[in-house]
Coordinates of C-alpha atoms and ligand atoms in Angstrom, one line a residue:
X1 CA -2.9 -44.0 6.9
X2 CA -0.6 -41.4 4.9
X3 CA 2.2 -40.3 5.6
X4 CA 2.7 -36.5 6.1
X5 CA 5.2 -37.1 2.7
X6 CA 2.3 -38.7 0.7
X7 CA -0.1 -36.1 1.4
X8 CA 2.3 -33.1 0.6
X9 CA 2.8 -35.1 -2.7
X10 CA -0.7 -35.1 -3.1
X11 CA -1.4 -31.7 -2.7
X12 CA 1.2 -30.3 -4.4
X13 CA -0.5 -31.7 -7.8
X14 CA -3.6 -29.7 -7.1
X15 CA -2.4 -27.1 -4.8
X16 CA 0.3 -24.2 -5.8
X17 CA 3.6 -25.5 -3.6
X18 CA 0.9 -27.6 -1.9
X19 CA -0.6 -24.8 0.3
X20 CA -3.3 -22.6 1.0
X21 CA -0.9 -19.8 2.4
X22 CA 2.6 -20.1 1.7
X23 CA 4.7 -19.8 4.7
X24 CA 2.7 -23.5 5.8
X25 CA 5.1 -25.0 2.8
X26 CA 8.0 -25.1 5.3
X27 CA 10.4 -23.6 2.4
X28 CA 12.1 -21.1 4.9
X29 CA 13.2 -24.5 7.0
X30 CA 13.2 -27.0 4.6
X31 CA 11.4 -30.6 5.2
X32 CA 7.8 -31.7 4.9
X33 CA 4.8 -29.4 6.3
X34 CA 3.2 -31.6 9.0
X35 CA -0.5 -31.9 7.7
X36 CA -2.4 -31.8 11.0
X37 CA -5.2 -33.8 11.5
X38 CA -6.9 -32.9 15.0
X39 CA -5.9 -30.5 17.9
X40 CA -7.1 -30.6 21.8
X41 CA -5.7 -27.7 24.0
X42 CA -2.5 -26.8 23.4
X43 CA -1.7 -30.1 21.2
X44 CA -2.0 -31.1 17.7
X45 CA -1.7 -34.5 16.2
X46 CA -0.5 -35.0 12.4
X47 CA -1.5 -37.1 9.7
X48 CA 0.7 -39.8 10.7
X49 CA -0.4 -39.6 14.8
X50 CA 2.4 -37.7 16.0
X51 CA 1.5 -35.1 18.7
X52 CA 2.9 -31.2 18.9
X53 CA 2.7 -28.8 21.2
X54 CA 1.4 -26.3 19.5
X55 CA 2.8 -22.8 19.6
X56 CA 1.1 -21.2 16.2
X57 CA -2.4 -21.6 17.3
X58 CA -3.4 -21.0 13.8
X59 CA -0.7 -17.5 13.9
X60 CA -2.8 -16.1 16.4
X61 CA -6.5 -16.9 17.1
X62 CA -6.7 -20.1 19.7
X63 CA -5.5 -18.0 22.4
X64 CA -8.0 -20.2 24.2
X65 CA -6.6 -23.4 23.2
X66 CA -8.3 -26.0 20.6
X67 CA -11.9 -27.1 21.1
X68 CA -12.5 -25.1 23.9
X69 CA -15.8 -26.4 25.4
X70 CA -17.5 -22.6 26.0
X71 CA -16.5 -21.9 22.5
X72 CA -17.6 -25.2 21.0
X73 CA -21.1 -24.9 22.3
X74 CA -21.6 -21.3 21.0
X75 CA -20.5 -22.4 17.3
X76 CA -22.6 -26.1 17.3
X77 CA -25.5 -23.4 18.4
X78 CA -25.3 -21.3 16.1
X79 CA -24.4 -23.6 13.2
X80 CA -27.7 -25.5 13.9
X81 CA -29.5 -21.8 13.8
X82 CA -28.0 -21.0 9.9
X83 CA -24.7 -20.8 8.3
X84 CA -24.7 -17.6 6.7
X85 CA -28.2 -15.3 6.1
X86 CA -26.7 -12.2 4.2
X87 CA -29.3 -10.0 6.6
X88 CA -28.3 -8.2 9.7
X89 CA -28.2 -10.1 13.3
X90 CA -28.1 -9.5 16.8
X91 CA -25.0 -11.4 17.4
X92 CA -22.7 -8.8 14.7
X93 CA -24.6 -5.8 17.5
X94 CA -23.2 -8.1 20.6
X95 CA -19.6 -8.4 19.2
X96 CA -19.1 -4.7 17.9
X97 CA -19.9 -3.6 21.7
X98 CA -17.7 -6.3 22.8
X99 CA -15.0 -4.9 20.8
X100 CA -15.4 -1.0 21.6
X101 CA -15.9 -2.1 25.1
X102 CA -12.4 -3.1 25.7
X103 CA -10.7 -0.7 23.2
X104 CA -11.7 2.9 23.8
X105 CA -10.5 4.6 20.6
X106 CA -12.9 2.5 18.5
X107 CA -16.6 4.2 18.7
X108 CA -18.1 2.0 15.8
X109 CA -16.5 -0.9 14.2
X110 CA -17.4 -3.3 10.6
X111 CA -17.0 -6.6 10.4
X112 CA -15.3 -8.4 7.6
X113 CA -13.5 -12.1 6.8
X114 CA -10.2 -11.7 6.6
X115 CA -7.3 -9.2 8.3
X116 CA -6.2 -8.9 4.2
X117 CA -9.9 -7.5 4.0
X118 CA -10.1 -5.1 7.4
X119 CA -6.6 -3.6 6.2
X120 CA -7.3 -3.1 2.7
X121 CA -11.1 -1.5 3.8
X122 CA -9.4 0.6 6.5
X123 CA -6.9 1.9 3.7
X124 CA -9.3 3.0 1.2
X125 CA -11.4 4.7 4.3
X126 CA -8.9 6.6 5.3
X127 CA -8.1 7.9 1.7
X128 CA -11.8 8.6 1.5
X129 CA -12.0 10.2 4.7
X130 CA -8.8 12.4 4.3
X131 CA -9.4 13.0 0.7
X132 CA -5.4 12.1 0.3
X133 CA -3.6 9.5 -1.5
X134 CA 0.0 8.8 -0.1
X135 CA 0.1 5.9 2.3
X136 CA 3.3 5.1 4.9
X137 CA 4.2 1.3 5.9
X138 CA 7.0 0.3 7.4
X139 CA 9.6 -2.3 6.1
X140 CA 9.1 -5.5 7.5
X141 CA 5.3 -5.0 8.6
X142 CA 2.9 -6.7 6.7
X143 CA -0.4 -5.7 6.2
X144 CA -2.2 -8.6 4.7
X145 CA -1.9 -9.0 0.8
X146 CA -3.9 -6.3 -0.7
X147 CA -1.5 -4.6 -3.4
X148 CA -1.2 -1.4 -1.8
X149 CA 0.6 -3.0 1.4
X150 CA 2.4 -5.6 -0.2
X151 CA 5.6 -3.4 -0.1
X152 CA 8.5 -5.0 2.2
X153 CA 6.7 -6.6 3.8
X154 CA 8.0 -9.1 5.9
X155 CA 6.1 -13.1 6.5
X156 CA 6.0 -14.9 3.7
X157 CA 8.0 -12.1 1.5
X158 CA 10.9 -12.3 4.3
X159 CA 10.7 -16.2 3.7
X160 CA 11.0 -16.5 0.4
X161 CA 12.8 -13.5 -0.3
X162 CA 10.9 -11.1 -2.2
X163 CA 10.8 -7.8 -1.1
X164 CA 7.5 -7.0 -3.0
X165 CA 5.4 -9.7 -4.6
X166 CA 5.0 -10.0 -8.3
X167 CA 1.5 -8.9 -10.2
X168 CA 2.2 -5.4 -8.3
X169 CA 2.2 -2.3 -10.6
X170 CA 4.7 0.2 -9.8
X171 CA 1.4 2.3 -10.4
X172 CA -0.5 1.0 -7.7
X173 CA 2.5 1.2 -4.6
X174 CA 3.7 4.8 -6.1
X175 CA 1.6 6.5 -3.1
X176 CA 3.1 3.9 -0.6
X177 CA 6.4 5.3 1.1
X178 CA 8.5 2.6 3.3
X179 CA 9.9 3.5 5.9
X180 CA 12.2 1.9 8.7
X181 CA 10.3 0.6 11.9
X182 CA 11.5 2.7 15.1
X183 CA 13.8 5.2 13.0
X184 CA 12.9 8.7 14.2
X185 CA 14.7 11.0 11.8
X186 CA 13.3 9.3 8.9
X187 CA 9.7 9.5 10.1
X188 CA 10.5 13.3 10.6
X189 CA 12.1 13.3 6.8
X190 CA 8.9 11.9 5.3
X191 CA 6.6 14.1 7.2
X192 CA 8.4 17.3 6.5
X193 CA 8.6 16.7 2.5
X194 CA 5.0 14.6 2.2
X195 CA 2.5 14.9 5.3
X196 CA 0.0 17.2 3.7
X197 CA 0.0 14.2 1.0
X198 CA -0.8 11.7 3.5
X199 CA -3.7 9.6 3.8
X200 CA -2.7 7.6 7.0
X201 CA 0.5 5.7 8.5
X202 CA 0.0 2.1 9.2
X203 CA 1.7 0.2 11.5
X204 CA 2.2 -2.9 13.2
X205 CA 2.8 -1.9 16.9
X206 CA 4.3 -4.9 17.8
X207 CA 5.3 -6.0 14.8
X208 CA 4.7 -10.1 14.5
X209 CA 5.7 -10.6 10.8
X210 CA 9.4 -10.0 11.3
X211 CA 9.3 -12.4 14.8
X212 CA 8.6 -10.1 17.4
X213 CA 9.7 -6.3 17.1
X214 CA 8.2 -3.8 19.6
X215 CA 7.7 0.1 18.3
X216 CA 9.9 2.3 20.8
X217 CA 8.2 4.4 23.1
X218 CA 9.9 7.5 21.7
X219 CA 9.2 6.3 17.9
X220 CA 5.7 5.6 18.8
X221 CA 5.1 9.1 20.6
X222 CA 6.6 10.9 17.9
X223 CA 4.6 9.3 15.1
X224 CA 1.6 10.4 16.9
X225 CA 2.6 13.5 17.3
X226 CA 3.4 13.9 13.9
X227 CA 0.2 12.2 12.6
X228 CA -1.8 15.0 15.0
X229 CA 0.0 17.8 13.6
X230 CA -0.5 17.0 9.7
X231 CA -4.1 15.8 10.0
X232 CA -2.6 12.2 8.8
X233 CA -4.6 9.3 10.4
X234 CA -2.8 6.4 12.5
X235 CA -4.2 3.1 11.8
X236 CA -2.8 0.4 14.3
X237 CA -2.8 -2.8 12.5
X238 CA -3.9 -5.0 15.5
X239 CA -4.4 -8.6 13.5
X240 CA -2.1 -10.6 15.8
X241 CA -1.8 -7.9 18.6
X242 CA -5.6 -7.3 19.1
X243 CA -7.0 -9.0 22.2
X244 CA -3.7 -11.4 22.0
X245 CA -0.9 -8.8 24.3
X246 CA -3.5 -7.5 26.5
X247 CA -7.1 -7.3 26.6
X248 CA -7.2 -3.5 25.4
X249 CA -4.8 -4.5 22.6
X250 CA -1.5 -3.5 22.0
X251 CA -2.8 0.4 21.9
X252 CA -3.7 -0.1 25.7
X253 CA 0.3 -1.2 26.0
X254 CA 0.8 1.8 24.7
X255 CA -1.3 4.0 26.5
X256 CA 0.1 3.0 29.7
X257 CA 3.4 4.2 28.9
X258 CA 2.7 7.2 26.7
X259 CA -0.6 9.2 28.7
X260 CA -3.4 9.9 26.6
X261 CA -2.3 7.8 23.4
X262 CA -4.7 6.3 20.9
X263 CA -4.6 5.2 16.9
X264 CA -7.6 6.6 14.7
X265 CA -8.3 3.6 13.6
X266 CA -7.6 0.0 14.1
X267 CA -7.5 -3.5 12.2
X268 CA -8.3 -6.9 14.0
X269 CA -8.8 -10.1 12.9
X270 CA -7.4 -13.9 14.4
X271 CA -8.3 -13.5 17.8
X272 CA -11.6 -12.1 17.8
X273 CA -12.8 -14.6 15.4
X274 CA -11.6 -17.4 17.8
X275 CA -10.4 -19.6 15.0
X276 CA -13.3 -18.8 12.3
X277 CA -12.9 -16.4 9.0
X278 CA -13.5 -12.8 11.0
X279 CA -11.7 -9.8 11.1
X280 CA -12.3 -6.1 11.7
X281 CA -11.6 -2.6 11.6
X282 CA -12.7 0.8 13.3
X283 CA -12.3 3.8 14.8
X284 CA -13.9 7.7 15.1
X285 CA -17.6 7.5 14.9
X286 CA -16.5 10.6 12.3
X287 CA -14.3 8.6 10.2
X288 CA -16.2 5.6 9.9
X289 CA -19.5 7.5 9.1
X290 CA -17.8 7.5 5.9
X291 CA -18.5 4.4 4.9
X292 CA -21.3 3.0 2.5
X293 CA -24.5 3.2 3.2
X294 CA -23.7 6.3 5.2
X295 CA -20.9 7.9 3.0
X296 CA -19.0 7.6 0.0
X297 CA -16.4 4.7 0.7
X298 CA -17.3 1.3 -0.5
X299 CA -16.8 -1.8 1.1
X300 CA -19.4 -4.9 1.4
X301 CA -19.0 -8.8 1.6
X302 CA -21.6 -11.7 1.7
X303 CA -19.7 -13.6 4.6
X304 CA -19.2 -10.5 6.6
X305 CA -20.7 -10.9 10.2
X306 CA -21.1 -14.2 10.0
X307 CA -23.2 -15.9 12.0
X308 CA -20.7 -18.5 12.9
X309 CA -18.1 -16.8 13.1
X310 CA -20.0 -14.0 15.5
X311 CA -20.6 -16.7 17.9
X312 CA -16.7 -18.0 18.0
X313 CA -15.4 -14.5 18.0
X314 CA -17.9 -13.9 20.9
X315 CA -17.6 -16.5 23.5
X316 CA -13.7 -16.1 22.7
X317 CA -13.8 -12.7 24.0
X318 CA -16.3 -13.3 27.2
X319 CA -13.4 -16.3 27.8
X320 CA -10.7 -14.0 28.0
X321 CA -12.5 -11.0 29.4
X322 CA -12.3 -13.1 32.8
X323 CA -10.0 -11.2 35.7
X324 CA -7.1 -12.9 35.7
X325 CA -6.7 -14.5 32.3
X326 CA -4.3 -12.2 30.7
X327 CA -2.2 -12.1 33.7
X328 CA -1.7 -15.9 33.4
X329 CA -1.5 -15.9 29.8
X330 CA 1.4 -13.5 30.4
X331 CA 3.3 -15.3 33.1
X332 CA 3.4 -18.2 31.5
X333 CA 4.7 -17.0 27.6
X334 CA 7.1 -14.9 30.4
X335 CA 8.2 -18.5 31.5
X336 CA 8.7 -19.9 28.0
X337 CA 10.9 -17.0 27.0
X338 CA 13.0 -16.9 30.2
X339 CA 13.1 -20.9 29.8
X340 CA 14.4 -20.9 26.1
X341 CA 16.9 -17.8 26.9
X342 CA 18.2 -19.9 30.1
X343 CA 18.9 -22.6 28.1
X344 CA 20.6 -21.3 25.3
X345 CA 22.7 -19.0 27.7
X346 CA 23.5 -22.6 29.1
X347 CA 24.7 -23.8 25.7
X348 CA 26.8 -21.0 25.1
X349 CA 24.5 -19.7 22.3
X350 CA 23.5 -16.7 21.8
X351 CA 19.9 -16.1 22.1
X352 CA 17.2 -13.6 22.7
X353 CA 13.6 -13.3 23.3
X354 CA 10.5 -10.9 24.3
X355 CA 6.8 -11.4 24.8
X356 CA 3.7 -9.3 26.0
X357 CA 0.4 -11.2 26.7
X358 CA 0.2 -14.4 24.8
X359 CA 2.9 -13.4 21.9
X360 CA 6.3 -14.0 21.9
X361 CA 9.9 -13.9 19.5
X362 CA 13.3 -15.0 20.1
X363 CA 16.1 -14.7 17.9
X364 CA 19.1 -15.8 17.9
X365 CA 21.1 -12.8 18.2
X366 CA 23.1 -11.1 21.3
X367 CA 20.4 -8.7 21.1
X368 CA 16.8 -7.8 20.2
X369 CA 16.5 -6.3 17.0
X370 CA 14.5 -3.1 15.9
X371 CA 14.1 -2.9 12.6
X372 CA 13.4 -5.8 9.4
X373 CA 16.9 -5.3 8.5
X374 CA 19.1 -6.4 11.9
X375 CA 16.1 -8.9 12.0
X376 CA 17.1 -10.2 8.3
X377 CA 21.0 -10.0 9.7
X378 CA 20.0 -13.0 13.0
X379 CA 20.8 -16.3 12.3
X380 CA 18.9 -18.2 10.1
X381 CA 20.2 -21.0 10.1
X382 CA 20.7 -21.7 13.8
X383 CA 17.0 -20.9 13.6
X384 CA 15.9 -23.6 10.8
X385 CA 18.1 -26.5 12.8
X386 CA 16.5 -25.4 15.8
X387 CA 12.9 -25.7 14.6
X388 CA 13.8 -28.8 13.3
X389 CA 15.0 -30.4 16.4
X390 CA 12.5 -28.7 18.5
X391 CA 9.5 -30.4 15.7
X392 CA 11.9 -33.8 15.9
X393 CA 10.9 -33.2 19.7
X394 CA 7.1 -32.7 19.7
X395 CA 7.2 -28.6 19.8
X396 CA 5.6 -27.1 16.6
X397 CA 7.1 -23.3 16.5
X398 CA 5.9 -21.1 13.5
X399 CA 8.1 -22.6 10.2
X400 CA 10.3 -19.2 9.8
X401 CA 12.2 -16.9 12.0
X402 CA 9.5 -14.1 10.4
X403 CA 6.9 -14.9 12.7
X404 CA 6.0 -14.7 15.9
X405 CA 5.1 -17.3 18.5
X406 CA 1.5 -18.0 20.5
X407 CA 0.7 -19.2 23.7
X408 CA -2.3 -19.9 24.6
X409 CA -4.5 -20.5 27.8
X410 CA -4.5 -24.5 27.7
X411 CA -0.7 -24.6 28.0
X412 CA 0.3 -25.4 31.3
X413 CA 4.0 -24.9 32.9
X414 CA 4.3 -28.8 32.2
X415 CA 4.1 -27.9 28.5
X416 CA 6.3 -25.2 28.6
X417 CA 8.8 -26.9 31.0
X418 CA 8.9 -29.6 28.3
X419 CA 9.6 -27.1 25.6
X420 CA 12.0 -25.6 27.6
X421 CA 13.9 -29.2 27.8
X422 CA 13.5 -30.0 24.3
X423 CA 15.5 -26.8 23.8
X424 CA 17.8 -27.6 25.5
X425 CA 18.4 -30.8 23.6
X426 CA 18.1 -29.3 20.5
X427 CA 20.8 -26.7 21.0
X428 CA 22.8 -29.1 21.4
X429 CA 23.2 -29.7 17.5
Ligands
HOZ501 N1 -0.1 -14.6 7.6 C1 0.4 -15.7 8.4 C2 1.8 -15.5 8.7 N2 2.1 -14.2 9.4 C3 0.3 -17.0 7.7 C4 -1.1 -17.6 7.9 C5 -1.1 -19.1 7.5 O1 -0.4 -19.5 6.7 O2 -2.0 -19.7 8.0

């Protein structure tokens, strides 16, 4: 056997930092990344045997739980059928209507590999489709790492520091304005002087790459009003909200408390790939009509619409399509947030948390934050010791207070009361 040590040694000779995506290199909290060997459910076991509960679920897409046997079947099936044919297939049809069927604004939707991919694609489309160039993000937000996004973002920037990664031309981000998430007057400010220039705002809705930040209802009914009035398209970037907070997505969270709300176009990924390399994005049957072979905006990829991949994403979403399931999903990452919160109120430290569907944040703060840079202000390292003493316990929580948190339908309240206790220890330090 090797040890988690020996195998982070290893990598790191042939690896950059020893990872394939950097926040898994544990820098924000210091230690060695737990090289993970097997999960079942809502557990994992490392390299060296040890067994988590695991609250990552790959950031996002095993809302089912690991190896779930409906899911397992459909991938074994199709993997015996062909890996990959680079020619259309019934199975891309089945999950594009499985997708608009749940999320009304999207009339047709493409397939891709990766929610880097869907974001970038849905950029250039709507700068085709508009016929504009300027682009708004919002700090902390992260849009995958296509160059265009890669602006303040938070995830692995917030970790390590860097506002905007290196290997960026000032050329290439000088039609991206950043804004501040939930600030009103500033949205106002950049329409006013620049939203005839604008291509489309994009935005994290719930914003899972600075822990958990929700958009405010009056932020997120004036950006749509503004988007309306200056023909700018709103692109919700749904990779970790879409099909993980509710069924309709975050935008059906939204349309319940603002009437008649929708995006013009959506990204996806995690989720609906159930674990495999899949990701999408969609929207107006006008807008996306655009797109090559119909219109003038390019995008293609060998992988996309995998076959694979197709069947995970699929019999993930007939799983949680069930009556009920997002209810329970909901209760119980409820419970683990209420459980965590008790706890530290118990301790005496100060400690918050929120959660919709099976995604969740806490901070330790007196209260939530909404923006990247009250988020960047909680404490940190309260947070590293706590992950620390919660992984020393047998809970794996997401390696940097940047990210958000994953329940998924295989934990039970016995999981979650055992998080809850190892909390309670590990405040102690
Ligand atoms: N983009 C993810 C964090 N928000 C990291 C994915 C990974 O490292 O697997």
């Amino acid at each position: 056997m090797q040890t988690n040590e020996q195998l982070f040694a290893r990598a790191q000779r042939v690896i950059p930092g020893g990872v394939n995506s950097p926040v898994r290199a544990f820098r924000a909290v210091g230690g060695t990344p737990r090289f993970i060997q097997r999960a079942q459910g809502a557990y994992m076991w490392d390299a060296e045997g040890t067994k988590y509960i695991d609250y990552i679920g790959s950031w996002g897409p095993m809302i089912l739980g690991h190896g779930h046997p409906a899911v397992l079947e459909a991938v074994a099936k199709a993997a015996a059928d062909g890996f990959s044919f680079g020619a259309p297939t019934e199975r891309e049809i089945e999950l594009a209507e499985a997708i608009i069927a749940q999320v009304p604004s999207v009339e047709q939707v493409r397939l891709v590999s990766s929610g880097t991919e869907a974001g970038m694609s849905a950029l250039r489309l709507a700068r085709g489709a508009t016929g504009r160039s300027k682009i708004v993000k919002f700090e902390g937000c992260y849009h995958g790492h296509a160059d265009a996004l890669l602006v303040k973002a938070g995830s692995g920037l917030a970790t390590f520091g860097f506002p905007t990664s290196a290997g960026v031309p000032p050329e290439v981000v000088q039609h991206t304005l950043v804004l501040e998430y939930n600030k009103v007057q500033q949205l106002e400010a950049a329409f006013s002087e620049h939203g005839r220039e604008m291509a489309c705002v994009m935005i994290e809705p719930i914003a899972g790459n600075m822990n958990f930040v929700r958009a405010s209802v009056p932020f997120m009914t004036r950006l749509r009003e503004l988007c309306t009035a200056h023909g700018v398209l709103l692109v919700f970037d749904e990779v970790m909200t879409g099909f993980r907070v509710a069924l309709g997505s975050a935008q059906s969270v939204y349309a319940g408390l603002i009437p008649g709300f929708k995006p013009d176009m959506s990204v996806f990924g995690k989720v609906i790939g159930g674990g495999m390399p899949l990701a999408a994005f969609g929207g107006t049957r006008d807008v996306m009509s655009q797109l090559a072979p119909l219109g003038p905006v390019y995008q293609a990829g060998t992988l996309s619409g995998n076959p694979v991949a197709t069947a995970c994403g699929l019999a993930t979403l007939k799983e949680i399509a069930k009556p009920g399931f997002f209810e329970a999903l909901g209760a119980r990452t409820r419970s683990l947030v209420d459980g965590l919160t008790a706890v530290a109120r118990q301790a005496g430290v100060p400690m918050v948390g929120d959660s919709e569907g099976g995604m969740f944040g806490f901070f330790f703060a007196d209260a939530l934050p909404q923006n990247y840079g009250v988020v960047m202000g909680t404490d940190k390292e309260r947070f590293n010791r706590f992950f620390h003493g919660m992984l020393d316990r047998g809970v794996y929580l997401a390696p940097a207070l940047y990210e958000a948190g994953f329940v998924s339908a295989a934990h039970t309240e016995a999981d979650v009361a055992a998080t809850v206790a190892a909390a309670a220890e590990a405040l102690k330090r």
